[in-house]
Amino acid sequence: MDSMDPRLHLDRILDDLDPPCWTPPAADATRLVRRVHELRRVRLEELGPADLRILISQQVALPYVLPIAVRLLLEEPLLDASFYEGDLLLTAVSAPASAWAPLPDLNARLRAVITALPETAVADLPRGGAEKLARFLAPPE
């Protein structure tokens, strides 16, 4: 992926790129909700793999965070973002098909990386991991 990819906007924050700006979380918000609110105010270039996993799993600003995650996954497909090897990959492939539709090049590149994974690596993913990858690779219905 070209570092000049306009979807990356690495010097910006999600509250600017994905309006409207979110109001502060409620006083009784969960830790996860507070963290997602915090991450919307972090420059994209400062988001780490664990941050991307959280944002993608919560389906927040996917047009901006999926390209960053894919850039990491192209280099290290089984990256351990926070819980286990491949957690960022499994989170990314679980994003809705509608999120991938405007990203056909990234989708194709990620598919190629997944297809090249050794069978043993896929077998070592947590329960259901191989099925998630297979669903992502399956032709659209």
MMTF fields as JSON, N, C-alpha, C and O atoms, coordinates in Angstrom:
{
  "mmtfVersion": "1.0.0",
  "mmtfProducer": "UNKNOWN",
  "numBonds": 563,
  "numAtoms": 564,
  "numGroups": 141,
  "numChains": 1,
  "numModels": 1,
  "chainsPerModel": [1],
  "groupsPerChain": [141],
  "chainIdList": ["A"],
  "bondAtomList": [4, 2, 8, 6, 12, 10, 16, 14, 20, 18, 24, 22, 28, 26, 32, 30, 36, 34, 40, 38, 44, 42, 48, 46, 52, 50, 56, 54, 60, 58, 64, 62, 68, 66, 72, 70, 76, 74, 80, 78, 84, 82, 88, 86, 92, 90, 96, 94, 100, 98, 104, 102, 108, 106, 112, 110, 116, 114, 120, 118, 124, 122, 128, 126, 132, 130, 136, 134, 140, 138, 144, 142, 148, 146, 152, 150, 156, 154, 160, 158, 164, 162, 168, 166, 172, 170, 176, 174, 180, 178, 184, 182, 188, 186, 192, 190, 196, 194, 200, 198, 204, 202, 208, 206, 212, 210, 216, 214, 220, 218, 224, 222, 228, 226, 232, 230, 236, 234, 240, 238, 244, 242, 248, 246, 252, 250, 256, 254, 260, 258, 264, 262, 268, 266, 272, 270, 276, 274, 280, 278, 284, 282, 288, 286, 292, 290, 296, 294, 300, 298, 304, 302, 308, 306, 312, 310, 316, 314, 320, 318, 324, 322, 328, 326, 332, 330, 336, 334, 340, 338, 344, 342, 348, 346, 352, 350, 356, 354, 360, 358, 364, 362, 368, 366, 372, 370, 376, 374, 380, 378, 384, 382, 388, 386, 392, 390, 396, 394, 400, 398, 404, 402, 408, 406, 412, 410, 416, 414, 420, 418, 424, 422, 428, 426, 432, 430, 436, 434, 440, 438, 444, 442, 448, 446, 452, 450, 456, 454, 460, 458, 464, 462, 468, 466, 472, 470, 476, 474, 480, 478, 484, 482, 488, 486, 492, 490, 496, 494, 500, 498, 504, 502, 508, 506, 512, 510, 516, 514, 520, 518, 524, 522, 528, 526, 532, 530, 536, 534, 540, 538, 544, 542, 548, 546, 552, 550, 556, 554, 560, 558],
  "bondOrderList": [1, 1, 1, 1, 1, 1, 1, 1, 1, 1, 1, 1, 1, 1, 1, 1, 1, 1, 1, 1, 1, 1, 1, 1, 1, 1, 1, 1, 1, 1, 1, 1, 1, 1, 1, 1, 1, 1, 1, 1, 1, 1, 1, 1, 1, 1, 1, 1, 1, 1, 1, 1, 1, 1, 1, 1, 1, 1, 1, 1, 1, 1, 1, 1, 1, 1, 1, 1, 1, 1, 1, 1, 1, 1, 1, 1, 1, 1, 1, 1, 1, 1, 1, 1, 1, 1, 1, 1, 1, 1, 1, 1, 1, 1, 1, 1, 1, 1, 1, 1, 1, 1, 1, 1, 1, 1, 1, 1, 1, 1, 1, 1, 1, 1, 1, 1, 1, 1, 1, 1, 1, 1, 1, 1, 1, 1, 1, 1, 1, 1, 1, 1, 1, 1, 1, 1, 1, 1, 1, 1],
  "groupList": [{"groupName": "MET", "atomNameList": ["N", "CA", "C", "O"], "elementList": ["N", "C", "C", "O"], "formalChargeList": [0, 0, 0, 0], "bondAtomList": [1, 0, 2, 1, 3, 2], "bondOrderList": [1, 1, 2], "singleLetterCode": "M", "chemCompType": "L-PEPTIDE LINKING"}, {"groupName": "ASP", "atomNameList": ["N", "CA", "C", "O"], "elementList": ["N", "C", "C", "O"], "formalChargeList": [0, 0, 0, 0], "bondAtomList": [1, 0, 2, 1, 3, 2], "bondOrderList": [1, 1, 2], "singleLetterCode": "D", "chemCompType": "L-PEPTIDE LINKING"}, {"groupName": "SER", "atomNameList": ["N", "CA", "C", "O"], "elementList": ["N", "C", "C", "O"], "formalChargeList": [0, 0, 0, 0], "bondAtomList": [1, 0, 2, 1, 3, 2], "bondOrderList": [1, 1, 2], "singleLetterCode": "S", "chemCompType": "L-PEPTIDE LINKING"}, {"groupName": "PRO", "atomNameList": ["N", "CA", "C", "O"], "elementList": ["N", "C", "C", "O"], "formalChargeList": [0, 0, 0, 0], "bondAtomList": [1, 0, 2, 1, 3, 2], "bondOrderList": [1, 1, 2], "singleLetterCode": "P", "chemCompType": "L-PEPTIDE LINKING"}, {"groupName": "ARG", "atomNameList": ["N", "CA", "C", "O"], "elementList": ["N", "C", "C", "O"], "formalChargeList": [0, 0, 0, 0], "bondAtomList": [1, 0, 2, 1, 3, 2], "bondOrderList": [1, 1, 2], "singleLetterCode": "R", "chemCompType": "L-PEPTIDE LINKING"}, {"groupName": "LEU", "atomNameList": ["N", "CA", "C", "O"], "elementList": ["N", "C", "C", "O"], "formalChargeList": [0, 0, 0, 0], "bondAtomList": [1, 0, 2, 1, 3, 2], "bondOrderList": [1, 1, 2], "singleLetterCode": "L", "chemCompType": "L-PEPTIDE LINKING"}, {"groupName": "HIS", "atomNameList": ["N", "CA", "C", "O"], "elementList": ["N", "C", "C", "O"], "formalChargeList": [0, 0, 0, 0], "bondAtomList": [1, 0, 2, 1, 3, 2], "bondOrderList": [1, 1, 2], "singleLetterCode": "H", "chemCompType": "L-PEPTIDE LINKING"}, {"groupName": "ILE", "atomNameList": ["N", "CA", "C", "O"], "elementList": ["N", "C", "C", "O"], "formalChargeList": [0, 0, 0, 0], "bondAtomList": [1, 0, 2, 1, 3, 2], "bondOrderList": [1, 1, 2], "singleLetterCode": "I", "chemCompType": "L-PEPTIDE LINKING"}, {"groupName": "CYS", "atomNameList": ["N", "CA", "C", "O"], "elementList": ["N", "C", "C", "O"], "formalChargeList": [0, 0, 0, 0], "bondAtomList": [1, 0, 2, 1, 3, 2], "bondOrderList": [1, 1, 2], "singleLetterCode": "C", "chemCompType": "L-PEPTIDE LINKING"}, {"groupName": "TRP", "atomNameList": ["N", "CA", "C", "O"], "elementList": ["N", "C", "C", "O"], "formalChargeList": [0, 0, 0, 0], "bondAtomList": [1, 0, 2, 1, 3, 2], "bondOrderList": [1, 1, 2], "singleLetterCode": "W", "chemCompType": "L-PEPTIDE LINKING"}, {"groupName": "THR", "atomNameList": ["N", "CA", "C", "O"], "elementList": ["N", "C", "C", "O"], "formalChargeList": [0, 0, 0, 0], "bondAtomList": [1, 0, 2, 1, 3, 2], "bondOrderList": [1, 1, 2], "singleLetterCode": "T", "chemCompType": "L-PEPTIDE LINKING"}, {"groupName": "ALA", "atomNameList": ["N", "CA", "C", "O"], "elementList": ["N", "C", "C", "O"], "formalChargeList": [0, 0, 0, 0], "bondAtomList": [1, 0, 2, 1, 3, 2], "bondOrderList": [1, 1, 2], "singleLetterCode": "A", "chemCompType": "L-PEPTIDE LINKING"}, {"groupName": "VAL", "atomNameList": ["N", "CA", "C", "O"], "elementList": ["N", "C", "C", "O"], "formalChargeList": [0, 0, 0, 0], "bondAtomList": [1, 0, 2, 1, 3, 2], "bondOrderList": [1, 1, 2], "singleLetterCode": "V", "chemCompType": "L-PEPTIDE LINKING"}, {"groupName": "GLU", "atomNameList": ["N", "CA", "C", "O"], "elementList": ["N", "C", "C", "O"], "formalChargeList": [0, 0, 0, 0], "bondAtomList": [1, 0, 2, 1, 3, 2], "bondOrderList": [1, 1, 2], "singleLetterCode": "E", "chemCompType": "L-PEPTIDE LINKING"}, {"groupName": "GLY", "atomNameList": ["N", "CA", "C", "O"], "elementList": ["N", "C", "C", "O"], "formalChargeList": [0, 0, 0, 0], "bondAtomList": [1, 0, 2, 1, 3, 2], "bondOrderList": [1, 1, 2], "singleLetterCode": "G", "chemCompType": "PEPTIDE LINKING"}, {"groupName": "GLN", "atomNameList": ["N", "CA", "C", "O"], "elementList": ["N", "C", "C", "O"], "formalChargeList": [0, 0, 0, 0], "bondAtomList": [1, 0, 2, 1, 3, 2], "bondOrderList": [1, 1, 2], "singleLetterCode": "Q", "chemCompType": "L-PEPTIDE LINKING"}, {"groupName": "TYR", "atomNameList": ["N", "CA", "C", "O"], "elementList": ["N", "C", "C", "O"], "formalChargeList": [0, 0, 0, 0], "bondAtomList": [1, 0, 2, 1, 3, 2], "bondOrderList": [1, 1, 2], "singleLetterCode": "Y", "chemCompType": "L-PEPTIDE LINKING"}, {"groupName": "PHE", "atomNameList": ["N", "CA", "C", "O"], "elementList": ["N", "C", "C", "O"], "formalChargeList": [0, 0, 0, 0], "bondAtomList": [1, 0, 2, 1, 3, 2], "bondOrderList": [1, 1, 2], "singleLetterCode": "F", "chemCompType": "L-PEPTIDE LINKING"}, {"groupName": "ASN", "atomNameList": ["N", "CA", "C", "O"], "elementList": ["N", "C", "C", "O"], "formalChargeList": [0, 0, 0, 0], "bondAtomList": [1, 0, 2, 1, 3, 2], "bondOrderList": [1, 1, 2], "singleLetterCode": "N", "chemCompType": "L-PEPTIDE LINKING"}, {"groupName": "LYS", "atomNameList": ["N", "CA", "C", "O"], "elementList": ["N", "C", "C", "O"], "formalChargeList": [0, 0, 0, 0], "bondAtomList": [1, 0, 2, 1, 3, 2], "bondOrderList": [1, 1, 2], "singleLetterCode": "K", "chemCompType": "L-PEPTIDE LINKING"}],
  "groupTypeList": [0, 1, 2, 0, 1, 3, 4, 5, 6, 5, 1, 4, 7, 5, 1, 1, 5, 1, 3, 3, 8, 9, 10, 3, 3, 11, 11, 1, 11, 10, 4, 5, 12, 4, 4, 12, 6, 13, 5, 4, 4, 12, 4, 5, 13, 13, 5, 14, 3, 11, 1, 5, 4, 7, 5, 7, 2, 15, 15, 12, 11, 5, 3, 16, 12, 5, 3, 7, 11, 12, 4, 5, 5, 5, 13, 13, 3, 5, 5, 1, 11, 2, 17, 16, 13, 14, 1, 5, 5, 5, 10, 11, 12, 2, 11, 3, 11, 2, 11, 9, 11, 3, 5, 3, 1, 5, 18, 11, 4, 5, 4, 11, 12, 7, 10, 11, 5, 3, 13, 10, 11, 12, 11, 1, 5, 3, 4, 14, 14, 11, 13, 19, 5, 11, 4, 17, 5, 11, 3, 3, 13],
  "groupIdList": [1, 2, 3, 4, 5, 6, 7, 8, 9, 10, 11, 12, 13, 14, 15, 16, 17, 18, 19, 20, 21, 22, 23, 24, 25, 26, 27, 28, 29, 30, 31, 32, 33, 34, 35, 36, 37, 38, 39, 40, 41, 42, 43, 44, 45, 46, 47, 48, 49, 50, 51, 52, 53, 54, 55, 56, 57, 58, 59, 60, 61, 62, 63, 64, 65, 66, 67, 68, 69, 70, 71, 72, 73, 74, 75, 76, 77, 78, 79, 80, 81, 82, 83, 84, 85, 86, 87, 88, 89, 90, 91, 92, 93, 94, 95, 96, 97, 98, 99, 100, 101, 102, 103, 104, 105, 106, 107, 108, 109, 110, 111, 112, 113, 114, 115, 116, 117, 118, 119, 120, 121, 122, 123, 124, 125, 126, 127, 128, 129, 130, 131, 132, 133, 134, 135, 136, 137, 138, 139, 140, 141],
  "secStructList": [7, 7, 6, 6, 7, 6, 6, 6, 7, 6, 6, 1, 5, 2, 2, 2, 2, 1, 1, 1, 7, 7, 7, 7, 7, 7, 6, 6, 7, 7, 2, 2, 2, 2, 2, 2, 2, 2, 2, 6, 6, 1, 5, 4, 4, 4, 7, 7, 2, 2, 2, 2, 2, 2, 2, 2, 2, 6, 6, 7, 1, 2, 2, 2, 2, 2, 2, 2, 2, 2, 2, 2, 2, 2, 2, 7, 6, 6, 7, 5, 1, 1, 1, 1, 5, 6, 2, 2, 2, 2, 2, 2, 2, 6, 1, 7, 2, 2, 2, 2, 6, 6, 7, 2, 2, 2, 2, 2, 2, 2, 2, 2, 2, 2, 2, 6, 1, 7, 2, 2, 2, 2, 2, 6, 1, 7, 6, 6, 2, 2, 2, 2, 2, 2, 2, 2, 2, 1, 7, 7, 7],
  "xCoordList": [0.846, 0.0, 0.889, 1.88, 0.539, 1.299, 1.136, 0.026, 2.23, 2.148, 1.362, 0.966, 1.141, 0.368, -1.115, -1.876, -1.521, -2.921, -3.784, -3.604, -4.718, -5.503, -6.395, -6.836, -6.671, -7.517, -6.794, -7.439, -5.482, -4.742, -4.793, -5.017, -4.595, -4.686, -3.988, -4.567, -2.782, -2.113, -1.912, -1.739, -1.931, -1.717, -3.022, -3.009, -4.128, -5.453, -6.016, -5.469, -7.12, -7.81, -9.179, -9.717, -9.728, -11.008, -12.149, -13.07, -12.116, -13.18, -13.239, -14.314, -12.096, -12.077, -12.494, -13.221, -12.034, -12.257, -13.63, -14.165, -14.192, -15.422, -16.456, -16.783, -16.964, -17.887, -19.195, -19.517, -19.937, -19.634, -18.667, -18.486, -18.042, -17.19, -18.052, -19.207, -17.472, -18.213, -18.165, -17.147, -19.262, -19.285, -18.577, -18.403, -18.172, -17.519, -18.444, -19.666, -17.858, -18.693, -19.411, -18.984, -20.487, -21.23, -20.351, -19.404, -20.673, -19.882, -19.827, -18.84, -20.878, -20.914, -20.545, -20.835, -19.911, -19.524, -18.512, -17.727, -18.542, -17.585, -16.183, -16.001, -15.217, -13.823, -13.648, -12.938, -14.298, -14.198, -14.76, -14.134, -15.922, -16.533, -15.634, -15.433, -15.097, -14.191, -12.963, -12.502, -12.433, -11.235, -11.525, -10.711, -12.66, -13.001, -13.115, -12.632, -13.736, -13.832, -12.434, -12.17, -11.548, -10.172, -9.474, -8.793, -9.649, -8.952, -9.409, -8.643, -10.611, -11.082, -10.326, -10.416, -9.588, -8.84, -7.327, -6.547, -6.925, -5.504, -5.195, -5.969, -4.064, -3.678, -3.527, -3.015, -3.975, -3.97, -2.578, -2.44, -1.557, -0.198, 0.241, 1.225, -0.468, -0.122, -0.935, -0.691, -1.893, -2.698, -1.858, -1.245, -1.835, -1.104, -2.02, -3.226, -1.461, -2.263, -3.439, -4.534, -3.224, -4.313, -5.422, -6.605, -5.033, -6.022, -6.849, -8.071, -6.171, -6.862, -7.815, -8.924, -7.386, -8.252, -9.519, -10.617, -9.366, -10.538, -11.465, -12.668, -10.926, -11.762, -12.475, -13.654, -11.767, -12.394, -13.46, -14.544, -13.167, -14.15, -15.411, -16.499, -15.265, -16.418, -17.01, -17.95, -16.448, -16.901, -16.913, -17.882, -15.815, -15.66, -14.75, -13.603, -15.271, -14.479, -13.71, -12.528, -14.36, -13.693, -12.998, -11.935, -13.533, -12.801, -11.414, -10.557, -11.186, -9.89, -9.01, -7.793, -9.603, -8.768, -8.443, -7.378, -9.337, -9.013, -7.762, -6.922, -7.595, -6.359, -5.087, -4.072, -5.136, -3.956, -3.695, -2.552, -4.759, -4.606, -4.065, -3.18, -4.587, -4.124, -2.649, -1.903, -2.228, -0.808, 0.051, 1.097, -0.383, 0.355, 0.276, 1.268, -0.911, -1.121, -0.384, -0.02, -0.158, 0.609, 2.044, 2.68, 2.547, 3.912, 3.971, 4.928, 2.942, 2.929, 1.492, 0.785, 1.059, -0.347, -0.835, -1.998, 0.027, -0.405, 0.019, 0.264, 0.095, 0.452, -0.411, -1.627, 0.228, -0.465, -0.731, 0.166, -1.959, -2.3, -2.489, -2.075, -3.106, -3.28, -3.609, -3.323, -4.196, -4.631, -3.914, -3.563, -3.695, -3.083, -2.618, -3.04, -1.741, -1.276, -2.476, -3.288, -2.576, -3.65, -4.893, -5.877, -4.885, -6.113, -6.5, -7.687, -5.533, -5.867, -6.42, -7.381, -5.816, -6.29, -7.727, -8.568, -8.014, -9.37, -10.39, -11.543, -9.967, -10.86, -11.106, -12.243, -10.055, -10.197, -11.105, -11.97, -10.917, -11.74, -13.179, -14.058, -13.427, -14.788, -15.538, -16.731, -14.855, -15.54, -16.594, -16.406, -17.69, -18.754, -18.265, -17.378, -18.86, -18.506, -18.671, -17.917, -19.65, -19.881, -18.678, -18.443, -17.925, -16.735, -15.609, -14.776, -15.587, -14.538, -14.862, -13.952, -16.134, -16.548, -15.788, -15.383, -15.582, -14.834, -13.318, -12.577, -12.856, -11.417, -11.025, -10.38, -11.398, -11.157, -9.683, -9.349, -8.8, -7.37, -6.825, -6.086, -7.198, -6.743, -7.33, -6.653, -8.587, -9.253, -8.495, -8.218, -8.166, -7.457, -6.071, -5.641, -5.382, -4.041, -4.104, -3.256, -5.108, -5.25, -5.635, -5.159, -6.487, -6.857, -5.623, -5.476, -4.744, -3.526, -2.652, -2.086, -2.543, -1.736, -2.351, -1.637, -3.669, -4.344, -4.166, -3.892, -4.32, -4.186, -2.783, -2.609, -1.787, -0.394, -0.019, 1.079, -0.907, -0.574, -0.404, -1.175, 0.589, 0.748, -0.465, -1.032, -0.844, -1.989, -1.792, -2.747, -0.554, -0.302, -0.596, -1.103, -0.282, -0.557, -2.054, -2.518, -2.808, -4.266, -4.836, -5.744, -4.304, -4.78, -4.486, -5.204, -3.441, -3.076, -3.909, -3.798, -4.737, -5.594, -6.624, -6.935, -7.155, -8.176, -9.379, -9.584, -10.148, -11.343, -12.19, -12.485, -12.569, -13.377, -12.558, -13.101, -11.257, -10.405, -10.343, -10.484, -10.13, -10.053, -11.365, -11.363, -12.479, -13.788, -13.962, -14.528, -13.48, -13.561, -12.766, -13.226, -11.568, -10.754, -11.448, -11.463, -12.021, -12.715, -13.91, -14.154, -14.654, -15.787, -15.31, -15.94, -14.188, -13.642, -13.2, -13.376, -12.622, -12.106, -13.208, -13.011, -14.357, -15.439, -15.934, -15.986, -16.304, -16.834, -18.113, -18.895, -18.324, -19.547, -20.787, -20.791, -21.828, -23.085, -23.916, -25.0],
  "yCoordList": [-1.164, 0.0, 1.223, 1.287, 2.163, 3.39, 4.206, 4.35, 4.733, 5.521, 6.812, 7.475, 7.162, 8.358, 8.046, 8.902, 6.854, 6.454, 7.498, 7.733, 8.128, 9.209, 8.746, 9.567, 7.445, 6.969, 6.976, 6.876, 7.091, 6.943, 8.188, 8.061, 9.376, 10.602, 10.434, 10.747, 9.957, 9.542, 10.651, 10.368, 11.903, 13.005, 13.533, 14.526, 12.891, 13.359, 12.417, 11.342, 12.835, 12.001, 11.608, 12.274, 10.538, 10.034, 11.01, 11.084, 11.754, 12.731, 13.758, 14.273, 14.066, 14.998, 14.304, 14.877, 13.08, 12.364, 11.711, 11.534, 11.356, 10.574, 11.322, 10.896, 12.451, 13.249, 12.508, 11.554, 12.944, 14.07, 13.666, 12.483, 14.686, 14.412, 13.775, 14.15, 12.818, 12.158, 12.996, 13.615, 13.012, 13.679, 12.768, 11.578, 13.309, 12.449, 11.302, 11.452, 10.164, 9.031, 9.326, 10.175, 8.623, 8.771, 8.389, 7.615, 8.933, 8.678, 7.194, 6.722, 6.465, 5.038, 4.144, 2.947, 4.722, 3.954, 2.876, 3.025, 1.802, 0.717, 1.169, 2.181, 0.405, 0.697, 0.677, 1.513, -0.284, -0.379, 0.87, 1.426, 1.31, 2.513, 3.724, 4.527, 3.855, 4.99, 4.909, 5.927, 3.697, 3.531, 3.89, 4.554, 3.466, 3.799, 5.318, 5.877, 5.976, 7.438, 8.062, 8.996, 7.551, 8.062, 7.872, 8.775, 6.698, 6.381, 7.278, 7.508, 7.778, 8.69, 10.019, 10.806, 10.269, 11.522, 11.314, 12.208, 10.136, 9.813, 9.934, 9.473, 10.555, 10.632, 9.22, 8.328, 9.032, 7.687, 7.067, 5.861, 7.87, 7.33, 6.804, 6.07, 7.164, 6.729, 5.517, 4.982, 5.087, 3.917, 2.653, 2.419, 1.854, 0.599, -0.548, -0.353, -1.739, -2.899, -3.173, -3.497, -3.046, -3.3, -2.262, -2.586, -1.012, 0.051, -0.237, -0.091, -0.644, -0.959, -2.13, -2.126, -3.128, -4.281, -3.839, -4.279, -2.969, -2.466, -1.702, -1.963, -0.767, 0.056, -0.786, -0.568, -1.745, -2.595, -3.477, -3.639, -4.039, -4.92, -4.157, -4.73, -2.872, -2.037, -1.332, -0.547, -1.622, -1.072, 0.457, 1.093, 1.019, 2.469, 2.937, 2.502, 3.827, 4.48, 3.476, 3.677, 2.424, 1.354, 1.836, 1.305, 2.805, 3.248, 3.8, 3.843, 4.218, 4.776, 3.776, 3.776, 2.93, 2.026, 0.719, 0.146, 0.238, -0.999, -0.85, -1.751, 0.252, 0.362, 0.334, -0.215, 0.913, 0.905, -0.515, -0.973, -1.201, -2.58, -3.471, -4.293, -3.311, -4.141, -3.883, -4.814, -2.646, -2.338, -3.142, -3.666, -3.242, -4.05, -5.535, -6.258, -5.982, -7.406, -7.886, -9.06, -7.011, -7.407, -7.737, -8.598, -7.049, -7.298, -8.481, -9.256, -8.613, -9.671, -10.158, -9.684, -11.106, -11.523, -12.055, -11.865, -12.707, -13.3, -12.448, -12.964, -11.154, -10.201, -10.423, -10.585, -10.428, -10.545, -9.129, -8.473, -8.656, -7.288, -7.151, -6.153, -8.14, -8.062, -9.383, -9.546, -10.318, -11.548, -12.807, -13.662, -12.93, -14.143, -13.853, -12.877, -14.721, -14.563, -14.625, -15.547, -13.64, -13.609, -12.868, -12.83, -12.271, -11.616, -10.401, -10.166, -9.637, -8.492, -8.982, -8.417, -10.02, -10.584, -11.07, -10.752, -11.83, -12.363, -11.252, -11.357, -10.202, -9.061, -8.362, -8.011, -8.157, -7.472, -8.25, -7.662, -9.561, -10.339, -10.463, -10.849, -10.14, -10.174, -8.867, -8.777, -7.861, -6.596, -6.883, -7.769, -6.149, -6.398, -6.234, -5.43, -7.005, -6.924, -5.498, -5.056, -4.787, -3.405, -2.506, -1.527, -2.829, -2.047, -2.32, -1.451, -3.527, -3.902, -3.449, -3.298, -3.228, -2.893, -1.702, -1.767, -0.612, 0.507, 0.312, 1.208, -0.847, -1.124, -2.364, -3.259, -2.44, -3.683, -4.061, -5.245, -3.084, -3.398, -3.981, -4.965, -3.364, -3.867, -5.239, -6.121, -5.408, -6.692, -7.771, -8.847, -7.482, -8.456, -8.769, -9.923, -7.747, -7.977, -8.8, -9.661, -8.532, -9.308, -10.747, -11.676, -10.936, -12.288, -13.073, -14.249, -12.415, -13.086, -13.508, -14.602, -12.641, -12.958, -14.138, -15.044, -14.132, -15.221, -16.533, -17.569, -16.488, -17.69, -18.287, -19.5, -17.432, -17.896, -18.396, -18.922, -18.241, -18.709, -20.225, -20.939, -20.716, -22.166, -22.782, -22.176, -23.979, -24.661, -24.806, -24.703, -25.044, -25.204, -23.917, -23.96, -22.771, -21.486, -21.269, -20.784, -21.623, -21.48, -22.434, -22.073, -23.644, -24.64, -24.204, -24.588, -23.408, -22.951, -21.763, -21.364, -21.199, -20.085, -20.598, -21.789, -19.712, -20.155, -20.768, -20.584, -21.487, -22.144, -21.146, -20.047, -21.546, -20.696, -19.796, -19.193, -19.7, -18.817, -19.216, -18.372, -20.509, -20.984, -20.713, -20.387, -20.849, -20.602, -19.124, -18.789, -18.238, -16.799, -16.464, -15.702, -17.039, -16.799, -17.345, -16.691, -18.538, -19.139, -18.288, -18.133, -17.738, -16.865, -15.629, -15.194, -15.052, -13.869, -14.173, -13.36, -15.366, -15.753, -16.217, -16.224, -16.6, -17.108, -16.027, -14.853, -16.428, -15.422, -14.794, -15.47, -13.511, -12.864, -13.519, -14.0, -13.518, -14.157, -13.201, -13.561],
  "zCoordList": [0.0, 0.0, 0.0, 0.728, -0.798, -0.903, 0.378, 0.891, 0.884, 2.107, 1.883, 2.841, 0.627, 0.32, 0.138, -0.313, 0.477, 0.359, 1.065, 2.259, 0.35, 0.956, 2.098, 2.902, 2.187, 3.28, 4.606, 5.649, 4.605, 5.85, 6.739, 7.943, 6.19, 6.989, 8.334, 9.374, 8.323, 9.556, 10.584, 11.769, 10.147, 11.077, 11.676, 12.403, 11.383, 11.836, 12.889, 13.136, 13.507, 14.486, 13.939, 13.055, 14.462, 13.962, 14.206, 13.392, 15.294, 15.516, 14.392, 14.087, 13.768, 12.627, 11.331, 10.519, 11.145, 9.884, 9.79, 8.695, 10.921, 10.972, 11.831, 12.939, 11.297, 12.103, 12.345, 11.635, 13.336, 14.218, 15.328, 15.614, 15.952, 17.111, 18.182, 18.387, 18.847, 19.913, 21.177, 21.487, 21.895, 23.194, 24.193, 23.93, 25.321, 26.323, 26.737, 26.737, 27.087, 27.507, 28.822, 29.605, 29.039, 30.287, 31.477, 31.343, 32.613, 33.823, 34.168, 34.731, 33.834, 34.164, 32.98, 32.987, 31.973, 30.784, 31.137, 32.073, 30.382, 30.603, 30.21, 29.532, 30.646, 30.28, 28.762, 28.204, 28.097, 26.644, 25.977, 25.075, 26.408, 25.818, 26.042, 25.131, 27.243, 27.511, 26.608, 26.091, 26.419, 25.585, 24.132, 23.489, 23.61, 22.222, 22.072, 21.088, 23.017, 22.975, 22.974, 22.217, 23.814, 23.862, 22.515, 22.029, 21.921, 20.67, 19.524, 18.588, 19.574, 18.527, 18.557, 17.615, 19.628, 19.766, 19.66, 19.987, 19.204, 19.016, 17.525, 16.686, 17.2, 15.783, 15.233, 15.909, 14.006, 13.419, 13.428, 13.633, 13.211, 13.183, 14.548, 14.636, 15.605, 16.954, 17.414, 18.495, 16.603, 16.968, 16.827, 15.786, 17.861, 17.825, 17.415, 17.265, 17.233, 16.844, 17.788, 17.329, 19.095, 20.044, 19.886, 19.991, 19.633, 19.412, 18.16, 18.162, 17.104, 15.851, 16.044, 15.511, 16.802, 17.066, 17.78, 17.44, 18.767, 19.496, 18.562, 18.535, 17.8, 16.923, 15.874, 15.595, 15.293, 14.275, 14.911, 14.351, 16.059, 16.7, 17.088, 17.138, 17.362, 17.705, 16.475, 16.594, 15.299, 14.018, 14.022, 13.608, 14.498, 14.57, 13.443, 13.335, 12.606, 11.554, 10.691, 10.408, 10.283, 9.522, 8.245, 7.922, 7.503, 6.303, 6.61, 5.727, 7.832, 8.213, 8.947, 8.764, 9.772, 10.561, 9.84, 10.067, 8.979, 8.24, 7.38, 7.392, 6.628, 5.839, 6.683, 6.255, 7.857, 8.725, 9.219, 9.245, 9.609, 10.073, 8.957, 9.192, 7.756, 6.639, 6.372, 6.068, 6.479, 6.267, 7.235, 6.85, 8.484, 9.467, 9.134, 9.235, 8.736, 8.464, 7.227, 7.146, 6.27, 5.088, 5.477, 4.868, 6.494, 6.969, 7.928, 7.913, 8.763, 9.78, 9.967, 10.856, 9.129, 9.147, 10.491, 10.845, 11.229, 12.492, 13.699, 14.789, 13.473, 14.511, 15.755, 15.659, 16.905, 18.191, 18.682, 19.212, 18.507, 18.888, 20.392, 20.982, 21.008, 22.454, 23.132, 24.318, 22.421, 23.086, 22.607, 23.42, 21.3, 20.747, 19.323, 18.702, 18.818, 17.438, 16.505, 16.578, 15.632, 14.652, 15.107, 14.369, 16.307, 16.776, 15.935, 15.711, 15.47, 14.611, 13.271, 12.748, 12.726, 11.453, 11.586, 10.745, 12.621, 12.785, 13.03, 12.611, 13.702, 13.897, 12.564, 12.251, 11.78, 10.488, 9.541, 8.892, 9.458, 8.52, 8.997, 8.226, 10.258, 10.798, 10.567, 10.859, 10.05, 9.729, 8.662, 7.829, 8.683, 7.703, 6.259, 5.971, 5.377, 3.953, 3.435, 2.568, 3.962, 3.519, 3.826, 3.118, 4.865, 5.194, 4.213, 3.954, 3.67, 2.716, 1.298, 0.483, 0.985, -0.386, -0.98, -2.141, -0.219, -0.802, -0.799, -1.204, -0.346, -0.232, -1.029, -0.483, -2.306, -3.045, -3.166, -3.116, -3.324, -3.446, -2.144, -2.153, -1.033, 0.261, 0.544, 1.072, 0.19, 0.37, -0.407, 0.124, -1.646, -2.486, -1.922, -1.924, -1.445, -0.889, 0.392, 0.626, 1.215, 2.44, 2.119, 2.772, 1.125, 0.698, 0.257, 0.588, -0.488, -0.966, 0.213, 0.21, 1.217, 2.402, 3.146, 3.576, 3.299, 4.017, 3.264, 3.869, 1.961, 1.141, 1.251, 1.143, 1.465, 1.553, 2.951, 3.139, 3.929, 5.28, 5.291, 4.649, 6.009, 6.119, 6.843, 7.753, 6.426, 7.05, 8.551, 9.32, 8.968, 10.401, 11.159, 12.28, 10.559, 11.209, 11.353, 12.386, 10.329, 10.381, 11.428, 12.177, 11.476, 12.448, 13.884, 14.807, 14.075, 15.417, 15.905, 17.064, 15.03, 15.455, 16.451, 16.463, 17.283, 18.237, 17.529, 16.329, 18.297, 17.777, 16.981, 17.451, 15.786, 14.916, 14.004, 13.079, 14.255, 13.453, 11.995, 11.11, 11.734, 10.346, 9.613, 8.426, 10.321, 9.71, 9.372, 8.331, 10.247, 9.959, 8.703, 7.853, 8.59, 7.396, 6.156, 5.114, 6.262, 5.124, 4.68, 3.483, 5.648, 5.291, 4.558, 3.595, 5.012, 4.365, 2.935, 2.028, 2.752, 1.433, 0.477, -0.738, 1.015, 0.172, -0.767, -0.401, -1.997, -2.928, -2.369, -1.699, -2.641, -2.14, -2.728, -3.861, -1.924, -2.375, -3.179, -3.638]
}
